[in-house]
Coordinates of C-alpha atoms in Angstrom, one line a residue:
H1 CA 4.4 -5.7 30.7
D2 CA 2.9 -2.7 29.5
G3 CA 0.2 -2.9 27.2
I4 CA -3.5 -2.5 26.1
A5 CA -5.7 -5.3 27.5
V6 CA -7.9 -6.7 24.4
F7 CA -11.1 -8.6 24.4
G8 CA -14.5 -8.2 22.8
D9 CA -16.9 -7.3 25.4
S10 CA -16.8 -7.2 29.0
D11 CA -20.5 -8.0 29.5
D12 CA -19.7 -11.3 28.1
W13 CA -18.1 -12.2 31.5
L14 CA -20.4 -10.8 34.0
G15 CA -21.7 -13.7 36.1
R16 CA -19.9 -16.3 34.1
P17 CA -17.4 -18.8 35.8
V18 CA -13.8 -18.9 34.6
S19 CA -11.9 -22.1 34.6
T20 CA -7.9 -22.3 35.2
G21 CA -6.0 -21.7 32.0
E22 CA -9.1 -20.2 30.1
R23 CA -8.1 -16.9 28.0
I24 CA -9.4 -14.3 28.9
M25 CA -8.1 -11.6 27.2
L26 CA -5.0 -10.5 24.8
L27 CA -2.1 -8.1 25.9
A28 CA -1.2 -6.1 22.6
N29 CA 1.7 -3.4 22.6
P30 CA 0.6 -1.1 20.5
D31 CA 4.5 0.4 19.9
K32 CA 5.0 -2.9 17.9
P33 CA 1.9 -3.9 15.7
G34 CA 1.6 -7.1 14.0
V35 CA -0.3 -8.7 11.8
L36 CA -2.4 -12.2 12.5
I37 CA -3.3 -14.1 9.4
H38 CA -5.8 -17.0 8.9
L39 CA -4.6 -18.9 6.0
P40 CA -6.9 -21.3 4.5
L41 CA -5.9 -25.3 4.2
A42 CA -6.8 -25.0 0.0
D43 CA -4.9 -21.8 -0.5
A44 CA -2.0 -23.0 1.5
I45 CA 1.7 -22.8 0.2
A46 CA 4.9 -23.6 1.6
L47 CA 6.1 -20.6 3.6
D48 CA 9.3 -19.8 5.2
I49 CA 9.9 -17.5 8.3
G50 CA 10.7 -13.9 6.3
A51 CA 8.2 -14.4 3.6
S52 CA 7.0 -10.8 2.3
L53 CA 3.5 -10.1 2.2
K54 CA 1.5 -6.7 1.7
L55 CA -1.6 -6.1 3.8
F56 CA -4.5 -4.5 2.4
L57 CA -6.6 -3.2 5.0
T58 CA -10.2 -2.2 4.5
V59 CA -10.0 1.4 5.8
M60 CA -7.0 1.9 3.5
P61 CA -7.3 -0.3 0.3
L62 CA -5.1 1.6 -2.0
S63 CA -1.9 1.9 0.4
P64 CA -0.7 -1.7 1.3
L65 CA 1.7 -2.0 3.9
E66 CA 4.6 -4.4 3.6
A67 CA 5.3 -7.2 6.3
K68 CA 7.4 -10.0 7.1
V69 CA 6.0 -13.4 8.3
T70 CA 7.3 -14.0 11.8
E71 CA 5.6 -17.2 12.3
T72 CA 3.5 -19.9 10.8
S73 CA 1.8 -23.1 12.6
Y74 CA 2.1 -26.5 11.4
Q75 CA -1.2 -27.5 12.4
A76 CA -4.6 -26.0 11.0
V77 CA -7.1 -24.6 13.6
L78 CA -10.5 -23.3 12.8
S79 CA -10.3 -19.6 12.1
P80 CA -13.0 -17.3 13.7
D81 CA -15.0 -17.6 10.5
G82 CA -15.0 -21.5 11.2
V83 CA -12.5 -22.8 7.9
A84 CA -9.8 -24.8 8.5
S85 CA -6.6 -22.7 8.4
Y86 CA -3.1 -22.0 9.2
R87 CA -2.1 -19.2 11.5
L88 CA 0.6 -16.8 10.3
R89 CA 2.1 -13.9 12.5
A90 CA 3.8 -11.1 10.5
A91 CA 5.5 -7.7 11.7
F92 CA 5.5 -4.6 9.3
D93 CA 8.6 -3.6 7.8
N94 CA 8.2 0.0 8.5
R95 CA 5.7 2.3 10.1
E96 CA 4.8 5.3 7.6
H97 CA 0.8 4.6 8.1
P98 CA -0.5 4.6 11.6
V99 CA -2.0 1.3 12.3
R100 CA -4.3 0.5 15.7
I101 CA -5.5 -2.7 16.9
G102 CA -8.4 -4.5 15.5
L103 CA -8.2 -3.3 12.0
R104 CA -9.1 -5.9 9.2
G105 CA -8.1 -6.7 5.7
T106 CA -6.7 -8.7 3.1
A107 CA -3.1 -10.2 3.1
K108 CA -1.4 -11.4 -0.1
V109 CA 1.3 -13.7 1.0
Y110 CA 4.5 -14.5 -1.4
G111 CA 6.1 -17.6 -1.4
E112 CA 8.7 -19.5 -3.6
W113 CA 8.3 -19.1 -7.5
V114 CA 6.9 -22.3 -9.2
C115 CA 6.1 -22.9 -12.9
L116 CA 2.9 -22.2 -14.3
G117 CA 1.4 -25.6 -14.6
Y118 CA 2.3 -26.5 -10.9
Y119 CA 0.2 -23.5 -10.1
I120 CA -2.8 -23.9 -12.2
L121 CA -3.1 -28.0 -11.7
R122 CA -2.5 -27.7 -8.0
R123 CA -6.0 -27.4 -6.8
P124 CA -7.4 -30.1 -9.2
L125 CA -4.4 -32.7 -8.4
G126 CA -5.7 -32.1 -4.6
T127 CA -9.1 -33.1 -5.4
L128 CA -8.3 -35.9 -7.5
R129 CA -5.8 -37.2 -4.6
G130 CA -8.8 -36.7 -2.2
W131 CA -11.3 -38.6 -3.9
I132 CA -8.7 -41.4 -4.7
G133 CA -7.7 -41.6 -1.2
W134 CA -3.9 -41.3 -2.1

């Protein structure tokens, strides 16, 4: 496939043996940029494919980009920051702003509407459930 090879630092691989199946780089298509989101377990909500989100990039925080969730993981993995989180992938609705590979920011993900009591008591009930072991 055509695209851009993405890897951290080429000097990291000098003189290092490589095992079969080890990821060396990613291949990215610059014509179809996407979003990778690490949703921490503490903030996890029920999301469906097609859920909307706003991406606030650090380089342009006052111009959020609209996107839709295209893929969700069902198993939590460690994020690059070391936090257990679910991986979400999203695609932009339209490309009015030029985006490039490697930009970072904050995503606001929209789920289904819930009552205010559930929203306020969700974390305390989760903590209580962890203490009780239920």
